[in-house]
mmCIF file of C-alpha atoms in Angstrom:
data_model
loop_
_atom_site.group_PDB
_atom_site.id
_atom_site.type_symbol
_atom_site.label_atom_id
_atom_site.label_comp_id
_atom_site.label_asym_id
_atom_site.label_seq_id
_atom_site.Cartn_x
_atom_site.Cartn_y
_atom_site.Cartn_z
ATOM 1 C CA MET A 125 122.010 121.567 133.076
ATOM 2 C CA PRO A 126 121.577 122.570 136.752
ATOM 3 C CA PRO A 127 118.698 120.981 138.670
ATOM 4 C CA ASP A 128 115.444 122.882 139.078
ATOM 5 C CA PRO A 129 115.626 125.198 142.077
ATOM 6 C CA ALA A 130 113.325 124.176 144.890
ATOM 7 C CA PRO A 131 110.375 126.519 145.424
ATOM 8 C CA GLN A 132 110.792 128.897 148.343
ATOM 9 C CA GLU A 133 108.718 127.690 151.265
ATOM 10 C CA SER A 134 106.915 129.859 153.736
ATOM 11 C CA PRO A 135 107.039 128.784 157.393
ATOM 12 C CA ALA A 136 103.427 127.545 157.090
ATOM 13 C CA ASN A 137 104.280 125.443 154.019
ATOM 14 C CA ALA A 138 107.399 124.061 155.716
ATOM 15 C CA SER A 139 105.298 123.117 158.733
ATOM 16 C CA LEU A 140 102.670 121.521 156.490
ATOM 17 C CA LYS A 141 105.386 119.616 154.642
ATOM 18 C CA ALA A 142 106.827 118.294 157.919
ATOM 19 C CA LEU A 143 103.346 117.301 159.055
ATOM 20 C CA TYR A 144 102.746 115.559 155.740
ATOM 21 C CA LEU A 145 105.993 113.616 155.959
ATOM 22 C CA ALA A 146 105.211 112.558 159.530
ATOM 23 C CA LEU A 147 101.548 111.633 159.081
ATOM 24 C CA GLU A 148 101.039 110.457 155.493
ATOM 25 C CA THR A 149 101.746 106.766 156.206
ATOM 26 C CA PRO A 150 99.788 106.529 159.497
ATOM 27 C CA LEU A 151 96.837 108.350 157.929
ATOM 28 C CA LEU A 152 97.009 106.113 154.872
ATOM 29 C CA LEU A 153 96.931 102.987 157.053
ATOM 30 C CA TYR A 154 94.031 104.424 159.046
ATOM 31 C CA ALA A 155 92.067 105.222 155.889
ATOM 32 C CA MET A 156 92.798 101.782 154.413
ATOM 33 C CA LYS A 157 91.241 100.157 157.482
ATOM 34 C CA ILE A 158 88.074 102.127 156.843
ATOM 35 C CA THR A 159 87.857 101.902 153.042
ATOM 36 C CA GLN A 160 89.537 98.534 152.445
ATOM 37 C CA SER A 161 91.027 100.167 149.331
ATOM 38 C CA ARG A 162 94.456 101.687 148.880
ATOM 39 C CA ALA A 163 93.239 103.983 146.090
ATOM 40 C CA LEU A 164 90.332 105.326 148.162
ATOM 41 C CA ALA A 165 92.622 105.709 151.178
ATOM 42 C CA GLU A 166 95.186 107.673 149.158
ATOM 43 C CA ASP A 167 92.422 109.914 147.840
ATOM 44 C CA ALA A 168 91.134 110.575 151.361
ATOM 45 C CA VAL A 169 94.594 111.446 152.694
ATOM 46 C CA GLN A 170 95.379 113.667 149.695
ATOM 47 C CA GLU A 171 92.056 115.504 150.053
ATOM 48 C CA ALA A 172 92.587 115.947 153.804
ATOM 49 C CA PHE A 173 95.965 117.589 153.236
ATOM 50 C CA LEU A 174 94.497 119.773 150.493
ATOM 51 C CA ARG A 175 91.822 120.940 152.907
ATOM 52 C CA LEU A 176 94.389 121.534 155.639
ATOM 53 C CA HIS A 177 96.461 123.610 153.237
ATOM 54 C CA VAL A 178 93.425 125.815 152.575
ATOM 55 C CA SER A 179 92.479 125.983 156.275
ATOM 56 C CA THR A 180 95.966 126.161 157.768
ATOM 57 C CA THR A 181 95.307 129.459 159.522
ATOM 58 C CA THR A 182 92.119 128.264 161.247
ATOM 59 C CA VAL A 183 93.160 124.744 162.309
ATOM 60 C CA ARG A 184 94.718 124.859 165.773
ATOM 61 C CA GLU A 185 95.510 121.164 166.204
ATOM 62 C CA PRO A 186 96.281 119.728 162.785
ATOM 63 C CA ARG A 187 96.996 116.139 163.850
ATOM 64 C CA PRO A 188 93.523 115.334 165.306
ATOM 65 C CA TRP A 189 91.931 117.506 162.629
ATOM 66 C CA LEU A 190 93.603 115.422 159.912
ATOM 67 C CA TYR A 191 92.492 112.125 161.469
ATOM 68 C CA ARG A 192 88.896 113.363 161.762
ATOM 69 C CA THR A 193 88.946 114.702 158.200
ATOM 70 C CA VAL A 194 90.419 111.480 156.784
ATOM 71 C CA HIS A 195 87.788 109.497 158.698
ATOM 72 C CA ASN A 196 84.949 111.630 157.326
ATOM 73 C CA LEU A 197 86.324 111.556 153.774
ATOM 74 C CA ALA A 198 86.796 107.784 153.892
ATOM 75 C CA ILE A 199 83.199 107.279 155.034
ATOM 76 C CA THR A 200 81.987 109.642 152.315
ATOM 77 C CA GLN A 201 83.992 107.719 149.717
ATOM 78 C CA ILE A 202 82.479 104.417 150.834
ATOM 79 C CA ARG A 203 78.996 105.883 150.501
ATOM 80 C CA SER A 204 79.832 107.448 147.143
ATOM 81 C CA THR A 205 81.291 104.196 145.836
ATOM 82 C CA ALA A 206 78.124 102.381 146.863
ATOM 83 C CA ARG A 207 75.986 104.970 145.028
ATOM 84 C CA GLU A 208 78.188 104.812 141.915
ATOM 85 C CA SER A 209 77.907 101.034 141.863
ATOM 86 C CA ALA A 210 74.144 101.372 141.993
ATOM 87 C CA LEU A 211 74.271 103.758 139.002
ATOM 88 C CA GLU A 212 76.457 101.557 136.809
ATOM 89 C CA PRO A 213 74.611 100.244 133.781
ATOM 90 C CA GLU A 214 73.049 96.835 134.013
ATOM 91 C CA VAL A 215 74.163 94.493 131.258
ATOM 92 C CA ASP A 216 72.206 91.446 130.159
ATOM 93 C CA GLY A 217 73.785 88.073 129.348
ATOM 94 C CA SER A 218 74.518 89.092 125.741
ATOM 95 C CA GLY A 219 76.531 92.166 126.808
ATOM 96 C CA HIS A 220 73.830 94.690 125.881
ATOM 97 C CA LEU A 221 72.473 97.363 128.201
ATOM 98 C CA SER A 222 69.280 96.263 129.876
ATOM 99 C CA ASP A 223 66.133 98.367 129.606
ATOM 100 C CA GLU A 224 66.603 99.355 133.249
ATOM 101 C CA ALA A 225 70.027 100.950 132.710
ATOM 102 C CA PRO A 226 70.230 104.529 134.051
ATOM 103 C CA ALA A 227 71.287 106.051 130.715
ATOM 104 C CA PRO A 228 71.407 109.738 131.826
ATOM 105 C CA ALA A 229 73.673 108.910 134.778
ATOM 106 C CA VAL A 230 75.920 106.785 132.568
ATOM 107 C CA LEU A 231 76.205 109.559 129.985
ATOM 108 C CA GLU A 232 76.963 112.194 132.630
ATOM 109 C CA HIS A 233 79.635 109.962 134.148
ATOM 110 C CA ALA A 234 81.193 109.352 130.718
ATOM 111 C CA GLU A 235 81.204 113.120 130.052
ATOM 112 C CA ASN A 236 82.913 113.812 133.393
ATOM 113 C CA VAL A 237 85.540 111.138 132.740
ATOM 114 C CA GLN A 238 86.175 112.546 129.260
ATOM 115 C CA MET A 239 86.584 116.079 130.664
ATOM 116 C CA ALA A 240 89.016 114.869 133.342
ATOM 117 C CA HIS A 241 91.079 112.995 130.720
ATOM 118 C CA ARG A 242 91.173 116.100 128.520
ATOM 119 C CA PHE A 243 92.483 118.236 131.403
ATOM 120 C CA LEU A 244 95.054 115.562 132.302
ATOM 121 C CA ASN A 245 96.283 115.385 128.703
ATOM 122 C CA GLU A 246 96.686 119.178 128.631
ATOM 123 C CA MET A 247 99.055 119.108 131.613
ATOM 124 C CA THR A 248 102.705 119.246 130.612
ATOM 125 C CA GLY A 249 106.112 119.143 132.235
ATOM 126 C CA ILE A 250 106.833 117.619 135.622
ATOM 127 C CA GLU A 251 103.306 118.425 136.832
ATOM 128 C CA GLY A 252 101.694 116.439 134.019
ATOM 129 C CA GLU A 253 104.156 113.589 134.425
ATOM 130 C CA MET A 254 103.510 113.311 138.166
ATOM 131 C CA VAL A 255 99.726 113.526 137.798
ATOM 132 C CA ARG A 256 99.758 110.760 135.177
ATOM 133 C CA HIS A 257 101.998 108.608 137.395
ATOM 134 C CA LYS A 258 99.582 109.124 140.299
ATOM 135 C CA PHE A 259 96.218 108.736 138.620
ATOM 136 C CA VAL A 260 96.887 106.700 135.491
ATOM 137 C CA GLY A 261 99.792 104.595 136.745
ATOM 138 C CA GLU A 262 98.384 104.524 140.302
ATOM 139 C CA LEU A 263 101.868 104.990 141.766
ATOM 140 C CA SER A 264 102.514 106.023 145.354
ATOM 141 C CA TYR A 265 104.271 109.284 146.178
ATOM 142 C CA LYS A 266 107.404 107.289 146.961
ATOM 143 C CA GLN A 267 107.297 105.519 143.580
ATOM 144 C CA ILE A 268 106.742 108.836 141.781
ATOM 145 C CA ALA A 269 109.673 110.367 143.661
ATOM 146 C CA GLU A 270 111.896 107.460 142.627
ATOM 147 C CA LYS A 271 110.804 107.721 138.962
ATOM 148 C CA THR A 272 111.255 111.491 138.749
ATOM 149 C CA GLY A 273 114.283 111.900 140.999
ATOM 150 C CA LYS A 274 112.423 114.406 143.188
ATOM 151 C CA SER A 275 111.731 114.255 146.927
ATOM 152 C CA ILE A 276 108.476 112.825 148.266
ATOM 153 C CA GLY A 277 107.618 116.231 149.731
ATOM 154 C CA TYR A 278 108.144 117.876 146.362
ATOM 155 C CA VAL A 279 105.913 115.239 144.719
ATOM 156 C CA GLY A 280 103.207 116.041 147.284
ATOM 157 C CA TYR A 281 103.586 119.752 146.671
ATOM 158 C CA VAL A 282 103.388 119.409 142.884
ATOM 159 C CA LEU A 283 100.390 117.062 143.058
ATOM 160 C CA HIS A 284 98.653 119.424 145.465
ATOM 161 C CA GLN A 285 99.154 122.346 143.092
ATOM 162 C CA ALA A 286 98.044 120.225 140.124
ATOM 163 C CA MET A 287 94.856 119.178 141.911
ATOM 164 C CA LYS A 288 94.078 122.811 142.722
ATOM 165 C CA THR A 289 94.553 123.670 139.043
ATOM 166 C CA LEU A 290 92.362 120.767 137.897
ATOM 167 C CA ALA A 291 89.653 121.634 140.410
ATOM 168 C CA ALA A 292 89.632 125.258 139.219
ATOM 169 C CA GLN A 293 89.412 124.148 135.583
ATOM 170 C CA ILE A 294 86.529 121.779 136.294
ATOM 171 C CA GLU A 295 84.730 124.371 138.429
ATOM 172 C CA HIS A 296 84.901 126.933 135.632
ATOM 173 C CA GLN A 297 83.707 124.445 132.998
ATOM 174 C CA GLU A 298 80.198 125.304 131.848
ATOM 175 C CA PRO A 299 77.725 122.408 132.007
ATOM 176 C CA ARG A 300 76.281 121.228 128.708
ATOM 177 C CA GLN A 301 72.608 121.831 128.074
#
């Protein structure tokens, strides 16, 4: 069976891919210094490149723009993590929820996690495999590329497209009443 043909790249996508290959590691190291977490750093870098992809026609100097965006996203993630920790349920010594547990926030969080898992389980093919490697297995792009036999750039492209699909699905999900 012949290998899957590579998707045709526009000049903008080729430029973005080259930028990604050149800056992913330095941006990841930069974000890790801020967040002190590899997972949060990877999320910040991924989100920055997603935003650049959307704004590619308006960003004149992508390198400084990416560093500023990663910085801002990393700071936002630190703040968000602190808020989420404050919302986690308090458990007493016997393992039961205390009376002060923020039940509505816990339920909403559980609902969001369940919805994300449902969308992930619906993904099939190489896209689903790569997303599960990234978010369930917590593998790096390099590790995913080695497991799937694809290039790191292709892994980034597929994950980018998958995240756009997931975001659209979540955005169109109607909130429960």
